Amino acid sequence: MYQKSLFSLILAVIVAIALSACTPSQISAQERLFLDVSLEFVGEVQLPKMEYKGTRVGGLSGITYDRDRNIFYALSDDRHNARFYTLNLTFSAEKSPRIEIKNVTFLKDKTGNPYAQGAIDPEGIALTSKGTLLISSEGIPSRKIDPFVAEFDRQTGQYLTEIPLPARFLPNQPIRKEDIPHGVQENLGFEALAIGISGLIPEDPYRIFTAPEFALVQDNIDPTPEVSPRIRLLHYVINPIGSPLLISENLYLLDPASEGVIANGLTELLALDREGFLLSLERTFDGIETGAKLFQIATGGATDTSRIATLKGDLSTVTPLRKQLLLDLQDLGIVLDNLEGMTFAGRLPDGSPSLILVSDDNFNERQVTQFLVFRFQEKP
C-alpha cells in the first residue's frame, strides 16, 4: 500500500511538472481583449509659418492619407475660408521627414459656392473607399448652426451628400418648460472622424466612426479628477444602395482631467484593419502645457446608448467602450502642441507601417504646426 501511494505521488508530481512546462504564461482578460500593438517614436517635423496661394497655412485639425496617390489631405479649421491642403510627406533613412504643400482646395456648399464666413467649423477629415472625403463640422450653437458629417469631392471640394445625425446631437432652443436642452456644446462638436474599410472594391460597404470632442449638453457633468466626461460615439455602415445605417451609439469615457486642466477632449479616432478596434487621441491643456494620450479602443460588448436620454445618472448598467493606454505622449520628452489629427501613412524606410499625428496651431504665432511620426506594429 505504501509503495503504491508513493508511486501515485511521484506520478502526480511528474504530470504537474509536464503540464506546467507546456502551459503558456497566464494572460489577463484585459490583455486578451485588445490587439497586440506597439508604437515607437521616429521623429518630429514642423511646418514653417507660410502662405500658400493667398491662404495662411495653419489650423490643421485633421489629416488623412491617400494610399493610391501617396499624398495627404490636411484640413484647416479656418471658419472664414474652409479648405484642405494636399501635402507630400517624404521619409528618408538619412534625413528628417520633409513636408511639401502641393495644392489647396476650398470647400463648396450645396449651391456650389464657397462656404460663407462663419457657416462651417471644419475639424475632421477621412478618405472613403470611393476616393471622396468625409468632413465633420463642429457646428456653431451660438449662431444656430448645426454640426454635420458630409461627403465632399476630393478634387473640387464640392458638397455631395450628408450623413444624418441623430436629433440628440443637434443643439436646440427649449421653448416649453418641459423641453430638455440637448446637443453639442459650443466649440466641442464633431471633431473625431474615422473610416473603417474592410471591402476589396470601392463599391463595398464601409464603416464610419465619429464623436463630439466632449459630452453633449444633456450628458454634461461637473468634471473632477475622479469622474470621466461622458461622450457618445456613433458607428455607421455606408452601403452603395440605400441610406447610411446607424449601427450603434456607445459610451466613450474620456480620461478624467488632472487638477488645473482647462481643456480636455477627444480629438481624433482611427480605425484599425481588424474590425472592432480603434485608436483614439485625447488632448489636454492647462493654460501652459499641452498633453496628449493615445488609446486602443475595443468596441465589442459595449452597450447601445441611443435610447438613454441622459448619461448624467447612474451608469452601472452601461458597459462603455473599453480603452487601453498605448502611449502618454508627454513621456516622449518633447514639447507638444495642440495635437488634433491622426492617420496611418506609407511605410518607413525600414518597411514598417507609420502613424502620423498633426497639431492645430490655432493660427497663433506662439504655436507650431507639428507632425509626429511613429512606427506602428501589430502582431498577429
PDB file of C-alpha atoms in Angstrom, residues 26-186:
ATOM      1  CA  GLN A  26      -1.146  33.401 -17.977  1.00  0.00           C
ATOM      2  CA  ILE A  27      -2.699  36.255 -19.946  1.00  0.00           C
ATOM      3  CA  SER A  28      -5.143  38.552 -18.207  1.00  0.00           C
ATOM      4  CA  ALA A  29      -8.651  39.030 -19.566  1.00  0.00           C
ATOM      5  CA  GLN A  30      -7.754  42.680 -20.166  1.00  0.00           C
ATOM      6  CA  GLU A  31      -4.806  41.705 -22.383  1.00  0.00           C
ATOM      7  CA  ARG A  32      -6.880  39.207 -24.365  1.00  0.00           C
ATOM      8  CA  LEU A  33      -9.439  41.903 -25.071  1.00  0.00           C
ATOM      9  CA  PHE A  34      -7.025  44.096 -27.061  1.00  0.00           C
ATOM     10  CA  LEU A  35      -4.769  43.614 -30.061  1.00  0.00           C
ATOM     11  CA  ASP A  36      -1.027  43.320 -29.539  1.00  0.00           C
ATOM     12  CA  VAL A  37       0.110  46.646 -30.979  1.00  0.00           C
ATOM     13  CA  SER A  38       3.067  48.915 -30.251  1.00  0.00           C
ATOM     14  CA  LEU A  39       4.230  52.426 -31.078  1.00  0.00           C
ATOM     15  CA  GLU A  40       7.793  53.669 -31.478  1.00  0.00           C
ATOM     16  CA  PHE A  41       8.515  57.378 -31.858  1.00  0.00           C
ATOM     17  CA  VAL A  42      10.517  58.092 -35.021  1.00  0.00           C
ATOM     18  CA  GLY A  43      10.741  61.872 -35.065  1.00  0.00           C
ATOM     19  CA  GLU A  44       9.168  65.286 -35.365  1.00  0.00           C
ATOM     20  CA  VAL A  45       8.998  67.805 -38.184  1.00  0.00           C
ATOM     21  CA  GLN A  46       7.472  71.286 -38.038  1.00  0.00           C
ATOM     22  CA  LEU A  47       5.888  73.170 -40.896  1.00  0.00           C
ATOM     23  CA  PRO A  48       7.180  76.757 -41.021  1.00  0.00           C
ATOM     24  CA  LYS A  49       4.731  79.657 -40.890  1.00  0.00           C
ATOM     25  CA  MET A  50       3.849  80.392 -44.503  1.00  0.00           C
ATOM     26  CA  GLU A  51       1.243  81.458 -47.013  1.00  0.00           C
ATOM     27  CA  TYR A  52       0.133  79.345 -49.954  1.00  0.00           C
ATOM     28  CA  LYS A  53      -1.972  80.631 -52.848  1.00  0.00           C
ATOM     29  CA  GLY A  54      -3.333  83.507 -50.794  1.00  0.00           C
ATOM     30  CA  THR A  55      -4.078  81.420 -47.690  1.00  0.00           C
ATOM     31  CA  ARG A  56      -2.365  81.296 -44.356  1.00  0.00           C
ATOM     32  CA  VAL A  57      -1.287  77.697 -43.769  1.00  0.00           C
ATOM     33  CA  GLY A  58      -2.342  76.588 -40.318  1.00  0.00           C
ATOM     34  CA  GLY A  59      -5.168  75.338 -38.159  1.00  0.00           C
ATOM     35  CA  LEU A  60      -4.587  71.754 -39.344  1.00  0.00           C
ATOM     36  CA  SER A  61      -7.127  69.891 -37.256  1.00  0.00           C
ATOM     37  CA  GLY A  62      -7.405  66.707 -39.334  1.00  0.00           C
ATOM     38  CA  ILE A  63      -5.308  64.633 -41.724  1.00  0.00           C
ATOM     39  CA  THR A  64      -5.918  61.576 -43.909  1.00  0.00           C
ATOM     40  CA  TYR A  65      -3.674  59.532 -46.191  1.00  0.00           C
ATOM     41  CA  ASP A  66      -4.423  58.674 -49.830  1.00  0.00           C
ATOM     42  CA  ARG A  67      -2.533  55.422 -50.302  1.00  0.00           C
ATOM     43  CA  ASP A  68      -3.222  55.180 -54.043  1.00  0.00           C
ATOM     44  CA  ARG A  69      -1.650  58.586 -54.711  1.00  0.00           C
ATOM     45  CA  ASN A  70       0.802  58.646 -51.786  1.00  0.00           C
ATOM     46  CA  ILE A  71      -0.395  62.066 -50.611  1.00  0.00           C
ATOM     47  CA  PHE A  72      -2.116  63.545 -47.575  1.00  0.00           C
ATOM     48  CA  TYR A  73      -5.156  65.783 -47.234  1.00  0.00           C
ATOM     49  CA  ALA A  74      -4.913  68.104 -44.213  1.00  0.00           C
ATOM     50  CA  LEU A  75      -7.992  70.057 -43.142  1.00  0.00           C
ATOM     51  CA  SER A  76      -7.739  73.649 -41.919  1.00  0.00           C
ATOM     52  CA  ASP A  77     -10.323  74.642 -39.314  1.00  0.00           C
ATOM     53  CA  ASP A  78     -10.453  78.235 -40.522  1.00  0.00           C
ATOM     54  CA  ARG A  79     -14.128  79.233 -40.171  1.00  0.00           C
ATOM     55  CA  HIS A  80     -13.650  82.134 -42.546  1.00  0.00           C
ATOM     56  CA  ASN A  81     -12.265  80.177 -45.500  1.00  0.00           C
ATOM     57  CA  ALA A  82     -12.970  76.428 -45.242  1.00  0.00           C
ATOM     58  CA  ARG A  83     -10.302  74.415 -47.092  1.00  0.00           C
ATOM     59  CA  PHE A  84      -7.961  71.444 -47.108  1.00  0.00           C
ATOM     60  CA  TYR A  85      -4.375  71.145 -48.304  1.00  0.00           C
ATOM     61  CA  THR A  86      -2.773  68.401 -50.336  1.00  0.00           C
ATOM     62  CA  LEU A  87       0.615  67.502 -48.855  1.00  0.00           C
ATOM     63  CA  ASN A  88       3.611  65.372 -49.669  1.00  0.00           C
ATOM     64  CA  LEU A  89       5.371  63.842 -46.687  1.00  0.00           C
ATOM     65  CA  THR A  90       8.556  62.005 -47.640  1.00  0.00           C
ATOM     66  CA  PHE A  91      10.633  59.744 -45.431  1.00  0.00           C
ATOM     67  CA  SER A  92      14.352  59.159 -45.674  1.00  0.00           C
ATOM     68  CA  ALA A  93      16.699  56.958 -43.676  1.00  0.00           C
ATOM     69  CA  GLU A  94      19.292  59.754 -43.605  1.00  0.00           C
ATOM     70  CA  LYS A  95      17.119  62.859 -43.116  1.00  0.00           C
ATOM     71  CA  SER A  96      14.109  64.010 -41.137  1.00  0.00           C
ATOM     72  CA  PRO A  97      10.703  63.723 -42.845  1.00  0.00           C
ATOM     73  CA  ARG A  98      10.060  66.521 -45.340  1.00  0.00           C
ATOM     74  CA  ILE A  99       6.707  68.228 -45.964  1.00  0.00           C
ATOM     75  CA  GLU A 100       5.700  69.904 -49.200  1.00  0.00           C
ATOM     76  CA  ILE A 101       2.383  71.613 -49.928  1.00  0.00           C
ATOM     77  CA  LYS A 102       1.051  70.654 -53.358  1.00  0.00           C
ATOM     78  CA  ASN A 103      -2.406  72.237 -53.515  1.00  0.00           C
ATOM     79  CA  VAL A 104      -5.251  73.889 -51.621  1.00  0.00           C
ATOM     80  CA  THR A 105      -8.920  73.075 -52.210  1.00  0.00           C
ATOM     81  CA  PHE A 106     -11.798  75.207 -50.925  1.00  0.00           C
ATOM     82  CA  LEU A 107     -14.949  73.563 -49.639  1.00  0.00           C
ATOM     83  CA  LYS A 108     -18.161  74.390 -51.502  1.00  0.00           C
ATOM     84  CA  ASP A 109     -21.702  74.236 -50.146  1.00  0.00           C
ATOM     85  CA  LYS A 110     -24.823  72.712 -51.719  1.00  0.00           C
ATOM     86  CA  THR A 111     -25.130  75.636 -54.123  1.00  0.00           C
ATOM     87  CA  GLY A 112     -21.608  75.150 -55.479  1.00  0.00           C
ATOM     88  CA  ASN A 113     -20.269  78.305 -53.822  1.00  0.00           C
ATOM     89  CA  PRO A 114     -17.535  78.547 -51.185  1.00  0.00           C
ATOM     90  CA  TYR A 115     -18.975  78.391 -47.680  1.00  0.00           C
ATOM     91  CA  ALA A 116     -19.858  81.791 -46.276  1.00  0.00           C
ATOM     92  CA  GLN A 117     -17.637  83.057 -43.482  1.00  0.00           C
ATOM     93  CA  GLY A 118     -18.640  81.507 -40.185  1.00  0.00           C
ATOM     94  CA  ALA A 119     -21.001  78.964 -41.765  1.00  0.00           C
ATOM     95  CA  ILE A 120     -18.822  75.934 -41.038  1.00  0.00           C
ATOM     96  CA  ASP A 121     -16.244  74.874 -38.459  1.00  0.00           C
ATOM     97  CA  PRO A 122     -14.375  72.005 -40.173  1.00  0.00           C
ATOM     98  CA  GLU A 123     -12.490  69.669 -37.826  1.00  0.00           C
ATOM     99  CA  GLY A 124     -12.262  66.041 -39.027  1.00  0.00           C
ATOM    100  CA  ILE A 125     -11.375  64.506 -42.402  1.00  0.00           C
ATOM    101  CA  ALA A 126     -11.243  60.938 -43.727  1.00  0.00           C
ATOM    102  CA  LEU A 127     -10.848  59.389 -47.183  1.00  0.00           C
ATOM    103  CA  THR A 128     -13.564  56.968 -48.339  1.00  0.00           C
ATOM    104  CA  SER A 129     -13.033  53.886 -50.494  1.00  0.00           C
ATOM    105  CA  LYS A 130     -14.696  55.812 -53.349  1.00  0.00           C
ATOM    106  CA  GLY A 131     -11.973  58.455 -53.264  1.00  0.00           C
ATOM    107  CA  THR A 132     -14.249  61.116 -51.776  1.00  0.00           C
ATOM    108  CA  LEU A 133     -13.652  62.926 -48.498  1.00  0.00           C
ATOM    109  CA  LEU A 134     -15.780  62.889 -45.376  1.00  0.00           C
ATOM    110  CA  ILE A 135     -15.509  66.094 -43.359  1.00  0.00           C
ATOM    111  CA  SER A 136     -17.028  66.850 -39.978  1.00  0.00           C
ATOM    112  CA  SER A 137     -18.039  70.290 -38.747  1.00  0.00           C
ATOM    113  CA  GLU A 138     -18.386  71.129 -35.057  1.00  0.00           C
ATOM    114  CA  GLY A 139     -21.298  73.414 -35.704  1.00  0.00           C
ATOM    115  CA  ILE A 140     -21.744  76.774 -34.000  1.00  0.00           C
ATOM    116  CA  PRO A 141     -24.604  76.517 -31.483  1.00  0.00           C
ATOM    117  CA  SER A 142     -24.413  80.217 -30.565  1.00  0.00           C
ATOM    118  CA  ARG A 143     -25.313  81.024 -34.182  1.00  0.00           C
ATOM    119  CA  LYS A 144     -27.837  78.171 -34.513  1.00  0.00           C
ATOM    120  CA  ILE A 145     -25.552  76.349 -36.961  1.00  0.00           C
ATOM    121  CA  ASP A 146     -25.791  72.584 -36.633  1.00  0.00           C
ATOM    122  CA  PRO A 147     -22.831  70.201 -36.739  1.00  0.00           C
ATOM    123  CA  PHE A 148     -22.590  67.813 -39.659  1.00  0.00           C
ATOM    124  CA  VAL A 149     -20.655  64.976 -41.260  1.00  0.00           C
ATOM    125  CA  ALA A 150     -20.727  65.393 -45.041  1.00  0.00           C
ATOM    126  CA  GLU A 151     -19.113  63.924 -48.138  1.00  0.00           C
ATOM    127  CA  PHE A 152     -17.133  66.173 -50.493  1.00  0.00           C
ATOM    128  CA  ASP A 153     -15.492  65.740 -53.874  1.00  0.00           C
ATOM    129  CA  ARG A 154     -11.765  65.257 -53.367  1.00  0.00           C
ATOM    130  CA  GLN A 155     -10.770  67.278 -56.436  1.00  0.00           C
ATOM    131  CA  THR A 156     -13.243  70.168 -56.401  1.00  0.00           C
ATOM    132  CA  GLY A 157     -14.283  70.420 -52.742  1.00  0.00           C
ATOM    133  CA  GLN A 158     -17.934  70.276 -53.779  1.00  0.00           C
ATOM    134  CA  TYR A 159     -20.516  69.136 -51.216  1.00  0.00           C
ATOM    135  CA  LEU A 160     -22.045  65.807 -52.267  1.00  0.00           C
ATOM    136  CA  THR A 161     -24.200  64.373 -49.501  1.00  0.00           C
ATOM    137  CA  GLU A 162     -24.613  64.260 -45.740  1.00  0.00           C
ATOM    138  CA  ILE A 163     -24.653  61.588 -43.027  1.00  0.00           C
ATOM    139  CA  PRO A 164     -27.790  62.123 -40.899  1.00  0.00           C
ATOM    140  CA  LEU A 165     -27.003  62.835 -37.253  1.00  0.00           C
ATOM    141  CA  PRO A 166     -29.482  61.881 -34.520  1.00  0.00           C
ATOM    142  CA  ALA A 167     -31.506  64.829 -33.210  1.00  0.00           C
ATOM    143  CA  ARG A 168     -29.996  64.439 -29.719  1.00  0.00           C
ATOM    144  CA  PHE A 169     -26.660  65.682 -31.140  1.00  0.00           C
ATOM    145  CA  LEU A 170     -28.190  68.847 -32.618  1.00  0.00           C
ATOM    146  CA  PRO A 171     -28.415  71.934 -30.378  1.00  0.00           C
ATOM    147  CA  ASN A 172     -31.952  73.003 -29.546  1.00  0.00           C
ATOM    148  CA  GLN A 173     -33.587  76.090 -28.143  1.00  0.00           C
ATOM    149  CA  PRO A 174     -36.067  74.849 -25.500  1.00  0.00           C
ATOM    150  CA  ILE A 175     -39.411  76.622 -25.808  1.00  0.00           C
ATOM    151  CA  ARG A 176     -41.595  74.825 -23.284  1.00  0.00           C
ATOM    152  CA  LYS A 177     -40.679  74.345 -19.626  1.00  0.00           C
ATOM    153  CA  GLU A 178     -40.580  70.570 -20.052  1.00  0.00           C
ATOM    154  CA  ASP A 179     -38.226  70.733 -23.038  1.00  0.00           C
ATOM    155  CA  ILE A 180     -34.758  69.343 -22.227  1.00  0.00           C
ATOM    156  CA  PRO A 181     -31.711  71.136 -23.680  1.00  0.00           C
ATOM    157  CA  HIS A 182     -29.586  68.822 -25.816  1.00  0.00           C
ATOM    158  CA  GLY A 183     -26.885  68.750 -28.497  1.00  0.00           C
ATOM    159  CA  VAL A 184     -23.201  69.522 -28.859  1.00  0.00           C
ATOM    160  CA  GLN A 185     -21.656  72.278 -26.794  1.00  0.00           C
ATOM    161  CA  GLU A 186     -20.014  75.390 -28.202  1.00  0.00           C
TER     162      GLU A 186
END
